[in-house]
Coordinates of C-alpha atoms in Angstrom, one line a residue:
M1 CA 0.0 0.0 0.0
S2 CA 1.4 3.4 -1.0
H3 CA 1.3 6.3 1.4
I4 CA -1.4 7.9 -0.8
A5 CA -3.4 4.7 -0.5
S6 CA -3.0 4.7 3.3
V7 CA -4.2 8.3 3.4
A8 CA -7.2 7.3 1.3
A9 CA -8.0 4.5 3.8
L10 CA -7.8 7.0 6.6
S11 CA -10.3 9.2 4.7
L12 CA -12.8 6.4 4.6
I13 CA -12.5 5.8 8.3
F14 CA -13.2 9.4 9.2
S15 CA -15.9 10.0 6.5
T16 CA -18.6 9.9 9.2
C17 CA -16.7 12.2 11.6
A18 CA -16.4 15.9 11.9
A19 CA -13.7 17.3 9.7
P20 CA -10.2 16.9 11.3
A21 CA -8.6 20.0 12.6
Q22 CA -5.3 21.5 13.6
Q23 CA -4.9 24.1 16.3
P24 CA -2.0 26.6 16.6
N25 CA 1.1 24.8 17.7
P26 CA 3.6 26.7 19.9
P27 CA 5.7 29.2 17.8
N28 CA 8.0 27.5 15.4
P29 CA 11.8 27.6 15.9
E30 CA 11.7 30.8 13.9
A31 CA 9.5 32.7 16.4
R32 CA 11.2 32.5 19.8
Q33 CA 14.0 34.9 20.4
G34 CA 14.1 38.7 20.5
R35 CA 11.6 41.3 21.7
Q36 CA 9.2 43.3 19.7
Q37 CA 10.1 47.0 19.5
A38 CA 7.2 49.2 20.7
Q39 CA 5.3 50.7 17.8
T40 CA 4.1 54.3 18.1
P41 CA 0.3 54.2 17.9
A42 CA -1.6 56.0 15.3
D43 CA -2.8 59.5 16.2
E44 CA -6.2 58.2 17.3
N45 CA -4.8 58.7 20.9
G46 CA -3.4 62.1 20.1
E47 CA 0.0 60.9 19.3
K48 CA 1.9 61.5 16.1
P49 CA 2.2 58.6 13.6
T50 CA 5.5 56.8 13.2
P51 CA 7.6 58.7 10.6
I52 CA 7.6 57.1 7.2
P53 CA 11.2 56.3 6.3
P54 CA 12.4 56.4 2.7
E55 CA 12.9 53.1 0.9
K56 CA 16.6 52.3 1.0
S57 CA 19.1 49.6 0.1
S58 CA 22.7 48.6 0.4
V59 CA 24.0 47.0 -2.8
T60 CA 27.1 44.8 -2.8
H61 CA 28.7 42.6 -5.4
H62 CA 30.1 39.1 -4.9
T63 CA 31.3 35.9 -6.6
M64 CA 31.0 32.3 -5.7
T65 CA 31.8 28.9 -7.2
L66 CA 28.7 26.7 -7.5
G67 CA 28.5 23.4 -9.3
G68 CA 32.0 24.0 -10.6
K69 CA 31.0 27.3 -12.2
Q70 CA 31.9 30.8 -11.0
L71 CA 28.8 33.0 -10.5
A72 CA 28.8 36.8 -10.2
Y73 CA 25.8 38.1 -8.2
T74 CA 24.5 41.2 -6.6
A75 CA 23.2 41.2 -3.0
T76 CA 20.6 43.9 -2.1
A77 CA 19.7 44.4 1.5
G78 CA 16.9 47.0 1.8
T79 CA 13.4 48.0 2.5
L80 CA 10.3 48.6 0.5
L81 CA 7.1 50.3 1.6
V82 CA 3.7 48.6 1.6
R83 CA 0.4 50.5 1.7
D84 CA -2.9 50.2 3.3
Q85 CA -6.4 50.2 1.7
E86 CA -6.3 53.9 1.5
D87 CA -3.0 53.7 -0.5
K88 CA -1.0 55.2 2.4
P89 CA 2.3 53.7 3.5
N90 CA 1.8 51.7 6.7
G91 CA 4.7 49.2 6.7
S92 CA 8.4 49.2 5.8
I93 CA 9.5 45.6 4.9
F94 CA 13.1 44.5 5.0
Y95 CA 14.5 42.0 2.5
V96 CA 17.7 40.6 1.2
A97 CA 17.8 39.8 -2.5
Y98 CA 20.4 37.8 -4.4
T99 CA 20.3 38.3 -8.2
L100 CA 22.6 36.7 -10.8
D101 CA 24.5 39.2 -12.8
G102 CA 23.9 39.3 -16.6
A103 CA 20.7 37.2 -16.5
E104 CA 17.6 38.2 -18.5
A105 CA 14.7 39.0 -16.3
K106 CA 12.1 37.5 -18.6
S107 CA 13.7 34.0 -18.4
R108 CA 15.3 34.2 -15.0
P109 CA 13.1 32.8 -12.2
V110 CA 12.7 34.7 -9.0
S111 CA 11.8 33.0 -5.7
F112 CA 10.4 34.7 -2.5
L113 CA 11.4 33.0 0.7
Y114 CA 10.2 33.4 4.3
N115 CA 9.9 31.7 7.6
G116 CA 6.7 31.6 9.7
G117 CA 6.1 31.7 13.4
P118 CA 3.8 33.4 12.9
G119 CA 5.8 36.5 13.8
S120 CA 9.3 35.2 12.8
A121 CA 12.0 36.8 10.8
T122 CA 13.5 34.9 7.9
L123 CA 17.0 34.5 9.4
W124 CA 16.6 30.7 9.6
L125 CA 16.0 30.0 5.8
H126 CA 18.4 32.9 5.0
M127 CA 21.3 31.6 7.0
G128 CA 20.6 27.8 6.7
S129 CA 19.2 26.8 3.4
F130 CA 19.6 28.2 -0.2
S131 CA 21.4 31.6 0.0
P132 CA 25.0 32.0 -1.2
V133 CA 26.2 31.5 2.3
R134 CA 25.3 29.0 5.0
I135 CA 26.1 28.7 8.7
Q136 CA 27.8 25.5 9.8
T137 CA 26.2 23.9 12.9
D138 CA 27.0 20.8 14.9
S139 CA 23.4 19.4 14.4
P140 CA 22.0 17.3 15.8
K141 CA 24.2 18.3 18.7
A142 CA 24.2 21.7 20.3
T143 CA 26.4 24.0 18.2
A144 CA 29.6 25.2 19.8
G145 CA 30.9 28.7 19.5
P146 CA 31.3 31.6 18.9
P147 CA 33.0 32.3 16.7
F148 CA 30.5 30.7 14.2
N149 CA 31.5 29.8 10.7
L150 CA 29.7 31.0 7.6
V151 CA 30.7 29.1 4.4
E152 CA 30.1 29.4 0.7
N153 CA 26.9 27.4 0.3
Q154 CA 27.2 24.6 -2.3
D155 CA 23.5 23.9 -1.9
S156 CA 22.5 27.4 -2.9
L157 CA 19.7 27.7 -5.4
L158 CA 21.3 30.8 -7.0
D159 CA 22.2 28.8 -10.1
K160 CA 18.5 28.1 -10.7
T161 CA 16.7 31.2 -9.4
D162 CA 17.2 34.7 -7.9
L163 CA 16.4 34.7 -4.2
V164 CA 14.5 37.2 -2.2
F165 CA 14.4 36.6 1.6
I166 CA 11.6 38.6 3.2
D167 CA 11.2 39.5 6.9
A168 CA 7.6 39.5 7.9
P169 CA 6.1 42.8 9.2
L170 CA 7.3 43.6 12.8
T171 CA 10.2 41.1 12.5
G172 CA 13.8 41.7 11.5
Y173 CA 14.1 45.3 10.4
S174 CA 10.5 45.4 9.1
R175 CA 8.4 47.9 10.9
A176 CA 4.9 49.5 11.0
V177 CA 5.1 53.1 9.8
G178 CA 2.8 56.0 9.3
K179 CA -0.5 55.3 10.9
G180 CA 0.3 51.6 10.8
T181 CA 0.3 49.6 14.1
A182 CA 1.1 46.0 15.1
K183 CA -2.6 45.2 14.9
D184 CA -2.5 45.9 11.1
F185 CA -0.1 43.0 10.6
A186 CA -0.5 40.5 13.4
G187 CA -3.1 38.3 11.9
V188 CA -3.6 35.6 9.2
D189 CA -5.2 37.9 6.6
Q190 CA -3.4 41.0 7.7
D191 CA -0.1 39.2 7.1
L192 CA -1.3 37.8 3.8
H193 CA -2.1 41.2 2.4
A194 CA 1.2 42.7 3.6
F195 CA 3.1 39.9 1.7
D196 CA 0.9 40.3 -1.4
R197 CA 1.7 44.1 -1.5
F198 CA 5.4 43.6 -0.9
I199 CA 5.8 41.0 -3.7
T200 CA 3.8 43.2 -6.1
R201 CA 5.9 46.1 -5.1
Y202 CA 9.2 44.2 -5.5
I203 CA 8.4 42.9 -9.0
T204 CA 7.3 46.3 -10.1
V205 CA 10.4 48.2 -8.8
N206 CA 12.7 45.5 -10.2
Q207 CA 10.8 44.9 -13.5
R208 CA 10.2 41.2 -12.8
W209 CA 6.5 40.9 -13.8
N210 CA 7.4 38.6 -16.6
S211 CA 9.9 36.5 -14.7
P212 CA 8.9 32.9 -13.6
K213 CA 7.9 33.2 -10.0
F214 CA 8.1 30.9 -7.0
L215 CA 7.1 31.0 -3.3
I216 CA 9.2 29.1 -0.8
G217 CA 7.8 29.1 2.7
E218 CA 8.7 27.1 5.8
S219 CA 6.3 26.2 8.7
Y220 CA 3.7 28.9 9.2
G221 CA 5.3 30.2 5.9
T222 CA 3.5 27.3 4.2
T223 CA 0.2 28.5 5.7
R224 CA 1.0 31.9 4.2
S225 CA 2.0 30.5 0.9
A226 CA -1.1 28.3 0.4
A227 CA -3.4 31.3 0.6
L228 CA -0.9 33.8 -0.9
A229 CA -0.7 31.8 -4.1
D230 CA -4.5 32.4 -4.7
L231 CA -4.3 36.0 -3.5
L232 CA -1.5 36.9 -5.8
G233 CA -3.2 35.1 -8.7
G234 CA -6.2 37.3 -8.1
D235 CA -4.0 40.4 -8.5
G236 CA -2.6 39.1 -11.8
V237 CA 0.7 37.8 -10.3
Q238 CA 0.8 34.3 -11.9
L239 CA 3.1 31.9 -10.1
N240 CA 4.9 28.9 -11.6
G241 CA 5.4 27.0 -8.3
V242 CA 5.0 26.9 -4.6
V243 CA 7.4 25.0 -2.3
L244 CA 6.0 24.0 1.1
I245 CA 8.7 23.1 3.6
S246 CA 7.4 21.5 6.8
S247 CA 3.7 22.3 6.3
I248 CA 0.8 23.3 8.5
L249 CA -2.3 23.8 6.3
N250 CA -5.1 23.2 8.8
Y251 CA -5.1 24.9 12.2
N252 CA -8.2 23.1 13.5
I253 CA -6.9 19.6 13.9
E254 CA -6.5 19.5 17.7
N255 CA -10.1 20.4 18.6
P256 CA -11.3 18.3 21.6
G257 CA -12.6 14.9 20.6
S258 CA -10.5 14.6 17.5
D259 CA -8.2 11.6 17.2
M260 CA -6.5 12.8 14.1
P261 CA -3.4 14.2 15.8
Y262 CA -2.6 10.8 17.3
I263 CA -3.0 9.1 14.0
G264 CA -1.0 11.8 12.2
N265 CA 1.8 11.7 14.7
L266 CA 2.4 7.9 14.8
P267 CA 4.5 7.6 11.6
S268 CA 6.7 10.3 13.0
Y269 CA 7.1 8.5 16.3
A270 CA 8.0 5.4 14.3
A271 CA 10.7 7.3 12.5
A272 CA 12.2 8.5 15.8
S273 CA 12.1 5.0 17.3
W274 CA 13.9 3.7 14.2
Y275 CA 16.6 6.4 14.5
F276 CA 17.2 5.6 18.2
N277 CA 17.2 1.9 17.7
K278 CA 14.1 1.4 20.0
I279 CA 12.5 -1.3 17.8
Q280 CA 13.1 -5.0 17.5
N281 CA 14.3 -6.4 14.2
K282 CA 15.0 -2.9 12.9
P283 CA 14.6 -2.8 9.1
K284 CA 17.4 -1.2 7.0
S285 CA 15.2 1.2 5.2
L286 CA 13.6 4.2 7.0
P287 CA 11.1 4.9 4.2
D288 CA 9.9 1.2 4.2
W289 CA 9.5 1.3 8.0
V290 CA 7.6 4.6 7.9
Q291 CA 5.3 3.1 5.2
Q292 CA 4.5 0.2 7.5
A293 CA 3.6 2.8 10.2
R294 CA 1.4 4.8 7.7
E295 CA -0.6 1.6 6.9
F296 CA -1.0 0.7 10.6
A297 CA -2.0 4.3 11.5
A298 CA -4.5 4.6 8.8
G299 CA -5.9 1.1 9.3
P300 CA -6.0 -0.8 12.6
Y301 CA -4.9 2.1 14.8
A302 CA -7.5 4.6 13.3
T303 CA -10.2 1.9 13.6
A304 CA -9.4 1.3 17.2
L305 CA -9.4 5.0 18.1
F306 CA -12.7 5.4 16.3
A307 CA -14.2 2.7 18.5
G308 CA -13.5 4.8 21.6
H309 CA -14.3 3.1 24.9
N310 CA -16.3 0.4 23.0
L311 CA -13.0 -1.2 22.0
S312 CA -12.9 -4.7 23.4
D313 CA -10.1 -5.8 25.8
A314 CA -8.7 -8.2 23.2
E315 CA -8.6 -5.5 20.6
L316 CA -7.0 -3.1 23.0
D317 CA -4.3 -5.6 23.8
S318 CA -3.6 -6.3 20.1
V319 CA -3.5 -2.6 19.0
A320 CA -1.4 -1.6 22.1
K321 CA 1.2 -4.2 21.1
Q322 CA 1.4 -2.8 17.6
V323 CA 1.7 0.8 18.9
S324 CA 4.5 -0.4 21.1
H325 CA 6.1 -2.1 18.2
F326 CA 6.2 1.1 16.1
T327 CA 6.9 3.6 18.9
G328 CA 9.4 1.8 21.1
L329 CA 7.1 2.6 24.1
S330 CA 6.1 -0.2 26.5
V331 CA 2.7 -1.9 26.1
D332 CA 1.7 -0.9 29.6
Y333 CA 2.5 2.8 28.9
V334 CA 0.5 2.7 25.7
K335 CA -2.5 1.2 27.4
E336 CA -2.3 3.6 30.3
A337 CA -2.5 6.4 27.8
N338 CA -5.6 4.8 26.2
L339 CA -3.6 4.3 23.0
R340 CA -3.3 8.1 22.6
I341 CA 0.3 9.4 22.9
S342 CA 0.8 13.1 22.9
P343 CA 4.0 14.6 21.3
T344 CA 5.3 15.9 24.6
R345 CA 4.8 12.5 26.3
F346 CA 6.5 10.7 23.5
R347 CA 9.5 13.1 23.6
K348 CA 9.8 12.6 27.4
E349 CA 9.2 8.8 27.5
V350 CA 10.9 7.2 24.6
L351 CA 14.5 7.8 26.0
R352 CA 13.5 8.0 29.7
D353 CA 15.7 5.1 30.6
E354 CA 18.7 7.2 29.4
R355 CA 17.4 10.3 31.1
L356 CA 17.1 12.0 27.7
T357 CA 14.4 13.9 25.9
L358 CA 13.8 14.5 22.2
G359 CA 13.5 17.8 20.3
R360 CA 10.1 18.8 19.0
Y361 CA 11.2 20.5 15.8
D362 CA 13.8 17.8 15.2
M363 CA 13.6 14.6 17.2
R364 CA 17.3 13.8 16.4
F365 CA 18.3 16.4 19.0
E366 CA 18.6 15.1 22.6
G367 CA 18.0 17.1 25.7
E368 CA 18.5 16.4 29.4
D369 CA 16.1 17.5 32.1
A370 CA 17.0 17.9 35.7
D371 CA 13.9 15.8 36.6
A372 CA 13.9 12.6 34.6
A373 CA 10.6 11.5 36.2
G374 CA 8.6 14.5 34.8
E375 CA 5.7 14.3 32.4
N376 CA 7.0 16.7 29.7
P377 CA 10.4 18.0 28.5
T378 CA 11.4 21.3 30.0
Y379 CA 12.9 22.7 26.8
D380 CA 13.3 21.9 23.2
A381 CA 16.9 20.8 22.4
S382 CA 16.3 21.4 18.7
D383 CA 15.7 25.0 19.4
S384 CA 18.3 25.9 22.0
G385 CA 21.0 24.0 20.1
I386 CA 21.0 26.4 17.1
S387 CA 19.4 29.7 18.0
G388 CA 22.5 31.5 19.2
A389 CA 24.5 30.5 16.1
F390 CA 21.8 31.6 13.6
I391 CA 21.1 34.9 15.2
S392 CA 24.8 35.8 15.7
A393 CA 25.7 34.8 12.2
L394 CA 22.9 36.9 10.7
H395 CA 23.9 40.1 12.6
D396 CA 27.5 39.7 11.6
Y397 CA 26.8 38.9 8.0
L398 CA 24.4 41.9 7.4
Q399 CA 27.0 44.3 8.9
R400 CA 30.2 43.0 7.6
E401 CA 29.3 41.5 4.2
L402 CA 26.2 43.3 3.1
K403 CA 27.1 46.7 4.6
Y404 CA 23.6 47.3 5.8
E405 CA 23.6 50.2 8.3
T406 CA 20.8 51.0 10.6
T407 CA 20.1 52.2 14.1
D408 CA 17.2 49.8 14.5
S409 CA 17.6 46.5 16.4
Y410 CA 16.9 43.3 14.5
N411 CA 13.9 41.4 15.9
P412 CA 14.2 37.6 15.4
S413 CA 10.6 37.5 16.6
A414 CA 7.8 40.0 16.7
N415 CA 6.4 38.2 19.8
T416 CA 2.9 38.6 18.4
I417 CA 1.8 35.0 18.8
G418 CA -0.4 35.9 21.8
E419 CA -2.2 38.7 20.0
W420 CA -2.4 37.0 16.6
D421 CA -5.8 37.2 14.9
W422 CA -6.4 33.7 13.7
H423 CA -9.6 34.5 11.7
H424 CA -9.3 33.8 7.9
R425 CA -11.5 34.6 5.0
P426 CA -10.6 32.0 2.3
T427 CA -9.3 33.6 -0.9
S428 CA -11.7 31.5 -3.0
G429 CA -14.6 31.7 -0.6
G430 CA -16.4 29.0 1.3
F431 CA -15.0 26.7 4.0
G432 CA -16.4 28.8 6.9
R433 CA -19.5 30.3 8.3
G434 CA -20.2 33.5 6.5
G435 CA -17.1 32.9 4.5
Q436 CA -14.8 33.3 7.5
Q437 CA -12.9 30.7 9.6
T438 CA -12.0 31.1 13.2
A439 CA -8.7 29.3 12.5
P440 CA -7.1 29.0 9.1
Y441 CA -7.7 26.0 6.8
V442 CA -5.6 27.0 3.7
A443 CA -5.4 23.7 1.7
G444 CA -8.7 24.9 0.2
D445 CA -7.1 28.2 -0.8
L446 CA -4.2 26.3 -2.5
A447 CA -6.6 24.0 -4.3
G448 CA -8.4 27.1 -5.6
A449 CA -5.2 28.5 -6.9
I450 CA -4.4 25.3 -8.7
R451 CA -7.9 25.1 -10.3
K452 CA -7.6 28.6 -11.5
N453 CA -4.0 28.2 -12.7
P454 CA -3.7 24.5 -13.8
H455 CA 0.0 25.1 -14.6
L456 CA 0.8 25.8 -10.9
K457 CA 3.1 23.2 -9.4
V458 CA 3.5 22.4 -5.7
F459 CA 6.4 20.7 -4.0
S460 CA 5.9 19.5 -0.4
A461 CA 9.2 18.9 1.5
N462 CA 8.9 16.9 4.7
G463 CA 11.3 15.9 7.5
Y464 CA 10.8 12.4 8.9
F465 CA 11.9 13.6 12.4
D466 CA 9.7 16.7 12.5
L467 CA 7.1 16.6 15.3
A468 CA 6.0 20.2 14.9
T469 CA 4.4 19.6 11.5
P470 CA 4.2 15.8 11.0
F471 CA 4.4 14.6 7.4
F472 CA 1.5 12.2 7.6
I473 CA -0.9 15.1 8.4
T474 CA 0.5 17.1 5.5
E475 CA -0.2 14.2 3.2
Y476 CA -3.7 14.0 4.5
D477 CA -4.4 17.7 4.0
L478 CA -2.9 17.7 0.4
A479 CA -4.9 14.6 -0.4
H480 CA -8.1 16.3 0.6
M481 CA -8.0 19.3 -1.8
Q482 CA -10.5 17.5 -4.1
L483 CA -8.5 18.2 -7.2
P484 CA -9.6 16.6 -10.5
N485 CA -7.6 13.7 -11.8
E486 CA -5.7 15.8 -14.3
L487 CA -4.4 18.2 -11.6
R488 CA -3.4 15.8 -8.9
G489 CA 0.0 15.3 -10.5
N490 CA 0.7 19.0 -9.9
V491 CA 1.5 18.1 -6.3
Q492 CA 4.8 16.4 -5.6
F493 CA 6.4 15.2 -2.3
G494 CA 10.0 14.9 -1.0
Y495 CA 11.1 13.2 2.3
Y496 CA 14.3 13.8 4.2
P497 CA 16.1 12.3 7.2
S498 CA 15.9 15.5 9.1
G499 CA 13.4 17.6 11.1
H500 CA 11.4 20.8 10.8
M501 CA 14.4 22.7 9.5
I502 CA 15.4 20.1 6.9
Y503 CA 18.7 21.9 6.1
L504 CA 20.1 21.2 9.5
N505 CA 21.1 17.8 8.1
V506 CA 23.6 18.7 5.4
E507 CA 23.0 15.4 3.6
A508 CA 19.3 16.1 3.6
L509 CA 20.0 19.6 2.3
H510 CA 21.9 18.1 -0.7
K511 CA 18.9 16.1 -1.6
L512 CA 16.5 18.9 -1.1
K513 CA 18.6 21.2 -3.4
A514 CA 18.6 18.5 -6.1
D515 CA 14.8 18.0 -5.8
L516 CA 14.1 21.7 -6.0
E517 CA 16.4 22.1 -9.0
G518 CA 14.3 19.6 -10.8
F519 CA 11.1 21.1 -9.6
I520 CA 11.9 24.6 -10.7
S521 CA 13.1 23.5 -14.1
S522 CA 9.9 21.5 -14.6
A523 CA 7.6 24.3 -13.4
V524 CA 9.3 26.8 -15.7
K525 CA 8.8 24.6 -18.7

């Protein structure tokens, strides 16, 4: 049974249930450090609006050797203004663009990249994935230093596409200006409209309307991309492709009474148990092992959870043994949890005998709590192990290499998660009472974009060890877009032995780069 078939089986089991849902997870690794700078309120309180700064940029010229070829490129670190519905500037958005010298704009692709949070700057993708430079880390161990080491990135996508890394409003050096306030940007649709206006402004200023265009978002950035693809299309900005890295497309899944999170997480637990040798008769192939877990999760496991307390003792014993087989947890522990293992419990329990915990964003990372008997890990080792390196490297790089000068402080996070407006009005209508959702379900928006633009291609990149946005739930969401047969091939998948930030495993980054090279070439054709 293929993983698509297992997802289809899961759909049949839940066809009589309420729609599965996904609730906001804690902020992604991108949205944790830094403090939001206070924004001057609009003059509704008698105060003056924030001064509107001029658009500015620092332009530097560089060379690199990539794939055996020397490339000359221009780096532009700067800001562009975005405007409100009254066509008045209300935001100054910071970006760093890398453009290949001598390339024709009409044939040269341009890709827009961003992290998520929501409320995160794009330093993670910028410093770790496809830009001309990349920070070296000790992943999956905590990175030593400083000094940290930036190297020429042999997995950069600059040989295939120009790259524009965008800091979301209120993050990085992006700011609310004029009468703009944090409230104008801290929400699903507010954020979408800001990115829509920035991208439109960028391609206008840089004469890139006729260039092939791609969106590359990570984590909540995939939530943004799925809806932004349709929003941009409505504005006449036709995209060639959308790359979803570690996706979350439905923020309703953890509503009380839903068993979908337990089913969706189990194949990821199986991947971690394989990695840490917690299973008997370990198969050589991780993908084959994960496929077995998919089939069990969508079949006997989902059926058992569907039965609820009506499950017989014999069935409980049988399914608990299989859950134990795939997760490395004891049968007794599985039964005590009523077959339902939460991510925090799994991260604490699976290596409890070694007094170790697992990371949430990347389960390859190991942490150690002072209290080994506790219920949940006290920190996420996959966050603390890299944050200092990425933040320090970004500051040094902007100042030393890109010559960007400012008196502002760089905000890795806007710290707006607590004030975020989760309401979403789907770009193609429907999927909510009165056309509005209380939490975003954006796979429907992406489906609308594909139906309107049948040439739009989508690539879903997934880390096996990601417990923040599990791959099996992404498969489910993308398999439920109700696309006609002739458009289902527009959606492709890639899987990597890494976590939420796939590029922390350099070998996984090599494969991801190769996959995206092929994807971009195919989407442009």
